[in-house]
Amino acid sequence: MIQFLQREQLDTRRWDDVIANSPAETIYPYSWYLDTAAGRWSAFVMEDYRFVMPVIWGRKFGIKYAFHPAFVQQLGVFSKEFTDPVVIRQFLQAVRSGFMFGNLQFNCQNLVGHEPGFEVNDRVNYELHLDRDYESLVKEYSENARRNLKKAMDHHPEIREDIAIDDLIRLKKETSISNRSNAYLTWMRNLFTLLLDQGRGRVAGVRRDGRLIAGVFFAFSRKRAIYLLSASDETGMDTRAMFAIVDHFIRQHAGSGIILDFEGSNIPSIARFFAGFGAKPATYQAVGFDRLPGVIRKLRKNG
């Protein structure tokens, strides 16, 4: 039997223990992370926390819907053991019964398959296992990555880890094609500050003439380092600074056994950048459903 629990009903100690010991462990489903990243979230729990699934949700015109915000790439069903597709199907039906429409993103360890009433699409993440020494890892770099890294090193970049989060957010705002609101930027700052305060975040960047030209925010869970946010201005791109930053991170953490999780991209140029460091594709699945009446469905799509 699957229970639906509000956030305040959860035993967070047991919840976080399941996440920490799951084969799919990552930072997104920890209760403390969701409290800031998601705002409003609840959970489906089966067999006394044997299987758990967080759901981030909102309400429009009295209609409850499930969604994924930024910086929460993969959720789905988590357990300390392998999660059978039959169990995942039960959770899918529970979510569909509790919400009128939604979009979910399951983790790489969940096999969703194709279910009636759901639209399932494969998405690609890129992961690099830092389980060998740097010399072994660098041999897996593509010729293009090696060439760009050499161009970066010709500019003698100094990788700094004393970058203020406000500097990185400012660079992201200045270089993004999306016009983000001040509320969104404040929310982003709160999330990254939480990670830094907990010792689970790190900013690495390159400055030129005192100005940040490229930077990355890495978020750490027990098993992963997630390439959570990156930004580069025209100078950063011209000098290939991002290649130097990622190579520096790989050199630092080679042999640690953690996974460098690039969060993937379906944009060919970005995917090529990640794959250039030897990262391998890992499929995860986006699942959508819609139980709204036809007329309301059309209004939602048009609106």
PDB file of N, CA and C in Angstrom, residues 198-259:
ATOM      1  N   GLN A 198      26.398  24.217   4.091  1.00  0.00           N
ATOM      2  CA  GLN A 198      26.463  22.822   4.516  1.00  0.00           C
ATOM      3  C   GLN A 198      27.735  22.123   4.046  1.00  0.00           C
ATOM      4  N   GLY A 199      28.604  22.853   3.388  1.00  0.00           N
ATOM      5  CA  GLY A 199      29.830  22.255   2.879  1.00  0.00           C
ATOM      6  C   GLY A 199      29.587  21.342   1.700  1.00  0.00           C
ATOM      7  N   ARG A 200      28.453  21.526   1.031  1.00  0.00           N
ATOM      8  CA  ARG A 200      28.097  20.676  -0.107  1.00  0.00           C
ATOM      9  C   ARG A 200      28.145  21.431  -1.438  1.00  0.00           C
ATOM     10  N   GLY A 201      28.698  22.619  -1.412  1.00  0.00           N
ATOM     11  CA  GLY A 201      28.800  23.400  -2.633  1.00  0.00           C
ATOM     12  C   GLY A 201      30.179  23.996  -2.791  1.00  0.00           C
ATOM     13  N   ARG A 202      30.562  24.205  -4.043  1.00  0.00           N
ATOM     14  CA  ARG A 202      31.848  24.825  -4.325  1.00  0.00           C
ATOM     15  C   ARG A 202      31.752  25.596  -5.630  1.00  0.00           C
ATOM     16  N   VAL A 203      32.295  26.794  -5.644  1.00  0.00           N
ATOM     17  CA  VAL A 203      32.339  27.598  -6.865  1.00  0.00           C
ATOM     18  C   VAL A 203      33.775  27.631  -7.361  1.00  0.00           C
ATOM     19  N   ALA A 204      33.975  27.335  -8.624  1.00  0.00           N
ATOM     20  CA  ALA A 204      35.291  27.439  -9.244  1.00  0.00           C
ATOM     21  C   ALA A 204      35.172  28.347 -10.449  1.00  0.00           C
ATOM     22  N   GLY A 205      36.150  29.224 -10.633  1.00  0.00           N
ATOM     23  CA  GLY A 205      36.036  30.157 -11.734  1.00  0.00           C
ATOM     24  C   GLY A 205      37.369  30.731 -12.173  1.00  0.00           C
ATOM     25  N   VAL A 206      37.318  31.487 -13.241  1.00  0.00           N
ATOM     26  CA  VAL A 206      38.493  32.158 -13.792  1.00  0.00           C
ATOM     27  C   VAL A 206      38.185  33.645 -13.899  1.00  0.00           C
ATOM     28  N   ARG A 207      39.114  34.471 -13.433  1.00  0.00           N
ATOM     29  CA  ARG A 207      38.980  35.920 -13.544  1.00  0.00           C
ATOM     30  C   ARG A 207      39.981  36.457 -14.568  1.00  0.00           C
ATOM     31  N   ARG A 208      39.617  37.551 -15.177  1.00  0.00           N
ATOM     32  CA  ARG A 208      40.523  38.257 -16.072  1.00  0.00           C
ATOM     33  C   ARG A 208      40.422  39.746 -15.729  1.00  0.00           C
ATOM     34  N   ASP A 209      41.537  40.327 -15.344  1.00  0.00           N
ATOM     35  CA  ASP A 209      41.552  41.740 -14.925  1.00  0.00           C
ATOM     36  C   ASP A 209      40.551  41.995 -13.798  1.00  0.00           C
ATOM     37  N   GLY A 210      40.471  41.030 -12.878  1.00  0.00           N
ATOM     38  CA  GLY A 210      39.600  41.172 -11.718  1.00  0.00           C
ATOM     39  C   GLY A 210      38.141  40.847 -11.963  1.00  0.00           C
ATOM     40  N   ARG A 211      37.799  40.531 -13.214  1.00  0.00           N
ATOM     41  CA  ARG A 211      36.397  40.258 -13.566  1.00  0.00           C
ATOM     42  C   ARG A 211      36.200  38.767 -13.818  1.00  0.00           C
ATOM     43  N   LEU A 212      35.114  38.208 -13.254  1.00  0.00           N
ATOM     44  CA  LEU A 212      34.804  36.799 -13.476  1.00  0.00           C
ATOM     45  C   LEU A 212      34.385  36.597 -14.927  1.00  0.00           C
ATOM     46  N   ILE A 213      35.086  35.714 -15.648  1.00  0.00           N
ATOM     47  CA  ILE A 213      34.751  35.457 -17.050  1.00  0.00           C
ATOM     48  C   ILE A 213      34.143  34.074 -17.265  1.00  0.00           C
ATOM     49  N   ALA A 214      34.299  33.186 -16.278  1.00  0.00           N
ATOM     50  CA  ALA A 214      33.697  31.850 -16.372  1.00  0.00           C
ATOM     51  C   ALA A 214      33.644  31.247 -14.981  1.00  0.00           C
ATOM     52  N   GLY A 215      32.583  30.519 -14.691  1.00  0.00           N
ATOM     53  CA  GLY A 215      32.466  29.904 -13.379  1.00  0.00           C
ATOM     54  C   GLY A 215      31.496  28.743 -13.379  1.00  0.00           C
ATOM     55  N   VAL A 216      31.685  27.856 -12.414  1.00  0.00           N
ATOM     56  CA  VAL A 216      30.822  26.676 -12.259  1.00  0.00           C
ATOM     57  C   VAL A 216      30.499  26.500 -10.780  1.00  0.00           C
ATOM     58  N   PHE A 217      29.246  26.165 -10.496  1.00  0.00           N
ATOM     59  CA  PHE A 217      28.855  25.780  -9.143  1.00  0.00           C
ATOM     60  C   PHE A 217      28.705  24.262  -9.129  1.00  0.00           C
ATOM     61  N   PHE A 218      29.482  23.583  -8.285  1.00  0.00           N
ATOM     62  CA  PHE A 218      29.397  22.140  -8.106  1.00  0.00           C
ATOM     63  C   PHE A 218      28.670  21.846  -6.796  1.00  0.00           C
ATOM     64  N   ALA A 219      27.696  20.947  -6.838  1.00  0.00           N
ATOM     65  CA  ALA A 219      26.971  20.526  -5.639  1.00  0.00           C
ATOM     66  C   ALA A 219      27.325  19.069  -5.345  1.00  0.00           C
ATOM     67  N   PHE A 220      27.646  18.768  -4.086  1.00  0.00           N
ATOM     68  CA  PHE A 220      28.139  17.449  -3.719  1.00  0.00           C
ATOM     69  C   PHE A 220      27.111  16.672  -2.884  1.00  0.00           C
ATOM     70  N   SER A 221      26.853  15.448  -3.304  1.00  0.00           N
ATOM     71  CA  SER A 221      26.132  14.507  -2.461  1.00  0.00           C
ATOM     72  C   SER A 221      27.147  13.441  -2.036  1.00  0.00           C
ATOM     73  N   ARG A 222      26.701  12.343  -1.485  1.00  0.00           N
ATOM     74  CA  ARG A 222      27.651  11.314  -1.037  1.00  0.00           C
ATOM     75  C   ARG A 222      28.426  10.711  -2.206  1.00  0.00           C
ATOM     76  N   LYS A 223      27.725  10.519  -3.325  1.00  0.00           N
ATOM     77  CA  LYS A 223      28.333   9.792  -4.438  1.00  0.00           C
ATOM     78  C   LYS A 223      28.584  10.642  -5.673  1.00  0.00           C
ATOM     79  N   ARG A 224      28.072  11.861  -5.680  1.00  0.00           N
ATOM     80  CA  ARG A 224      28.119  12.657  -6.898  1.00  0.00           C
ATOM     81  C   ARG A 224      28.581  14.087  -6.644  1.00  0.00           C
ATOM     82  N   ALA A 225      29.168  14.652  -7.692  1.00  0.00           N
ATOM     83  CA  ALA A 225      29.415  16.092  -7.761  1.00  0.00           C
ATOM     84  C   ALA A 225      28.664  16.573  -8.985  1.00  0.00           C
ATOM     85  N   ILE A 226      27.675  17.428  -8.768  1.00  0.00           N
ATOM     86  CA  ILE A 226      26.785  17.836  -9.857  1.00  0.00           C
ATOM     87  C   ILE A 226      27.190  19.203 -10.388  1.00  0.00           C
ATOM     88  N   TYR A 227      27.330  19.280 -11.681  1.00  0.00           N
ATOM     89  CA  TYR A 227      27.660  20.508 -12.413  1.00  0.00           C
ATOM     90  C   TYR A 227      26.366  21.306 -12.489  1.00  0.00           C
ATOM     91  N   LEU A 228      26.061  22.005 -11.381  1.00  0.00           N
ATOM     92  CA  LEU A 228      24.717  22.529 -11.181  1.00  0.00           C
ATOM     93  C   LEU A 228      24.443  23.817 -11.945  1.00  0.00           C
ATOM     94  N   LEU A 229      25.447  24.678 -12.067  1.00  0.00           N
ATOM     95  CA  LEU A 229      25.261  25.944 -12.777  1.00  0.00           C
ATOM     96  C   LEU A 229      26.592  26.363 -13.376  1.00  0.00           C
ATOM     97  N   SER A 230      26.546  26.829 -14.610  1.00  0.00           N
ATOM     98  CA  SER A 230      27.765  27.343 -15.243  1.00  0.00           C
ATOM     99  C   SER A 230      27.433  28.624 -15.988  1.00  0.00           C
ATOM    100  N   ALA A 231      28.436  29.468 -16.142  1.00  0.00           N
ATOM    101  CA  ALA A 231      28.260  30.712 -16.878  1.00  0.00           C
ATOM    102  C   ALA A 231      29.599  31.146 -17.442  1.00  0.00           C
ATOM    103  N   SER A 232      29.562  31.726 -18.629  1.00  0.00           N
ATOM    104  CA  SER A 232      30.781  32.175 -19.272  1.00  0.00           C
ATOM    105  C   SER A 232      30.451  33.353 -20.170  1.00  0.00           C
ATOM    106  N   ASP A 233      31.250  34.429 -20.080  1.00  0.00           N
ATOM    107  CA  ASP A 233      31.014  35.549 -20.979  1.00  0.00           C
ATOM    108  C   ASP A 233      31.819  35.353 -22.266  1.00  0.00           C
ATOM    109  N   GLU A 234      31.834  36.350 -23.119  1.00  0.00           N
ATOM    110  CA  GLU A 234      32.495  36.207 -24.419  1.00  0.00           C
ATOM    111  C   GLU A 234      33.992  35.957 -24.268  1.00  0.00           C
ATOM    112  N   THR A 235      34.609  36.631 -23.313  1.00  0.00           N
ATOM    113  CA  THR A 235      36.033  36.412 -23.073  1.00  0.00           C
ATOM    114  C   THR A 235      36.286  34.999 -22.571  1.00  0.00           C
ATOM    115  N   GLY A 236      35.410  34.533 -21.681  1.00  0.00           N
ATOM    116  CA  GLY A 236      35.531  33.175 -21.170  1.00  0.00           C
ATOM    117  C   GLY A 236      35.422  32.143 -22.271  1.00  0.00           C
ATOM    118  N   MET A 237      34.510  32.384 -23.205  1.00  0.00           N
ATOM    119  CA  MET A 237      34.354  31.449 -24.329  1.00  0.00           C
ATOM    120  C   MET A 237      35.541  31.518 -25.272  1.00  0.00           C
ATOM    121  N   ASP A 238      36.014  32.732 -25.547  1.00  0.00           N
ATOM    122  CA  ASP A 238      37.149  32.889 -26.463  1.00  0.00           C
ATOM    123  C   ASP A 238      38.412  32.227 -25.920  1.00  0.00           C
ATOM    124  N   THR A 239      38.586  32.278 -24.596  1.00  0.00           N
ATOM    125  CA  THR A 239      39.787  31.702 -23.987  1.00  0.00           C
ATOM    126  C   THR A 239      39.584  30.253 -23.538  1.00  0.00           C
ATOM    127  N   ARG A 240      38.403  29.701 -23.823  1.00  0.00           N
ATOM    128  CA  ARG A 240      38.071  28.302 -23.492  1.00  0.00           C
ATOM    129  C   ARG A 240      38.225  28.034 -21.992  1.00  0.00           C
ATOM    130  N   ALA A 241      37.870  29.029 -21.182  1.00  0.00           N
ATOM    131  CA  ALA A 241      38.084  28.928 -19.736  1.00  0.00           C
ATOM    132  C   ALA A 241      37.333  27.755 -19.108  1.00  0.00           C
ATOM    133  N   MET A 242      36.163  27.419 -19.649  1.00  0.00           N
ATOM    134  CA  MET A 242      35.378  26.342 -19.054  1.00  0.00           C
ATOM    135  C   MET A 242      36.089  24.994 -19.158  1.00  0.00           C
ATOM    136  N   PHE A 243      36.859  24.792 -20.217  1.00  0.00           N
ATOM    137  CA  PHE A 243      37.643  23.557 -20.344  1.00  0.00           C
ATOM    138  C   PHE A 243      38.665  23.467 -19.221  1.00  0.00           C
ATOM    139  N   ALA A 244      39.279  24.602 -18.886  1.00  0.00           N
ATOM    140  CA  ALA A 244      40.272  24.619 -17.811  1.00  0.00           C
ATOM    141  C   ALA A 244      39.626  24.336 -16.452  1.00  0.00           C
ATOM    142  N   ILE A 245      38.425  24.879 -16.233  1.00  0.00           N
ATOM    143  CA  ILE A 245      37.740  24.684 -14.949  1.00  0.00           C
ATOM    144  C   ILE A 245      37.378  23.214 -14.753  1.00  0.00           C
ATOM    145  N   VAL A 246      36.797  22.596 -15.774  1.00  0.00           N
ATOM    146  CA  VAL A 246      36.391  21.193 -15.648  1.00  0.00           C
ATOM    147  C   VAL A 246      37.611  20.293 -15.511  1.00  0.00           C
ATOM    148  N   ASP A 247      38.648  20.542 -16.296  1.00  0.00           N
ATOM    149  CA  ASP A 247      39.871  19.744 -16.181  1.00  0.00           C
ATOM    150  C   ASP A 247      40.471  19.872 -14.791  1.00  0.00           C
ATOM    151  N   HIS A 248      40.462  21.072 -14.232  1.00  0.00           N
ATOM    152  CA  HIS A 248      40.961  21.302 -12.874  1.00  0.00           C
ATOM    153  C   HIS A 248      40.176  20.464 -11.869  1.00  0.00           C
ATOM    154  N   PHE A 249      38.852  20.424 -12.034  1.00  0.00           N
ATOM    155  CA  PHE A 249      38.017  19.645 -11.114  1.00  0.00           C
ATOM    156  C   PHE A 249      38.350  18.156 -11.236  1.00  0.00           C
ATOM    157  N   ILE A 250      38.492  17.673 -12.449  1.00  0.00           N
ATOM    158  CA  ILE A 250      38.816  16.258 -12.661  1.00  0.00           C
ATOM    159  C   ILE A 250      40.172  15.925 -12.052  1.00  0.00           C
ATOM    160  N   ARG A 251      41.134  16.803 -12.228  1.00  0.00           N
ATOM    161  CA  ARG A 251      42.463  16.585 -11.647  1.00  0.00           C
ATOM    162  C   ARG A 251      42.377  16.518 -10.114  1.00  0.00           C
ATOM    163  N   GLN A 252      41.575  17.413  -9.530  1.00  0.00           N
ATOM    164  CA  GLN A 252      41.422  17.465  -8.069  1.00  0.00           C
ATOM    165  C   GLN A 252      40.803  16.194  -7.508  1.00  0.00           C
ATOM    166  N   HIS A 253      39.821  15.649  -8.215  1.00  0.00           N
ATOM    167  CA  HIS A 253      39.007  14.565  -7.648  1.00  0.00           C
ATOM    168  C   HIS A 253      39.267  13.206  -8.296  1.00  0.00           C
ATOM    169  N   ALA A 254      40.274  13.131  -9.129  1.00  0.00           N
ATOM    170  CA  ALA A 254      40.625  11.845  -9.738  1.00  0.00           C
ATOM    171  C   ALA A 254      40.932  10.817  -8.646  1.00  0.00           C
ATOM    172  N   GLY A 255      40.389   9.616  -8.823  1.00  0.00           N
ATOM    173  CA  GLY A 255      40.613   8.546  -7.867  1.00  0.00           C
ATOM    174  C   GLY A 255      39.713   8.580  -6.652  1.00  0.00           C
ATOM    175  N   SER A 256      38.849   9.588  -6.557  1.00  0.00           N
ATOM    176  CA  SER A 256      37.964   9.701  -5.386  1.00  0.00           C
ATOM    177  C   SER A 256      36.808   8.713  -5.427  1.00  0.00           C
ATOM    178  N   GLY A 257      36.452   8.264  -6.627  1.00  0.00           N
ATOM    179  CA  GLY A 257      35.327   7.343  -6.769  1.00  0.00           C
ATOM    180  C   GLY A 257      33.989   8.013  -6.952  1.00  0.00           C
ATOM    181  N   ILE A 258      33.939   9.360  -6.817  1.00  0.00           N
ATOM    182  CA  ILE A 258      32.661  10.034  -7.023  1.00  0.00           C
ATOM    183  C   ILE A 258      32.347  10.129  -8.519  1.00  0.00           C
ATOM    184  N   ILE A 259      31.105  10.438  -8.813  1.00  0.00           N
ATOM    185  CA  ILE A 259      30.658  10.619 -10.189  1.00  0.00           C
ATOM    186  C   ILE A 259      30.523  12.114 -10.454  1.00  0.00           C
TER     187      ILE A 259
END
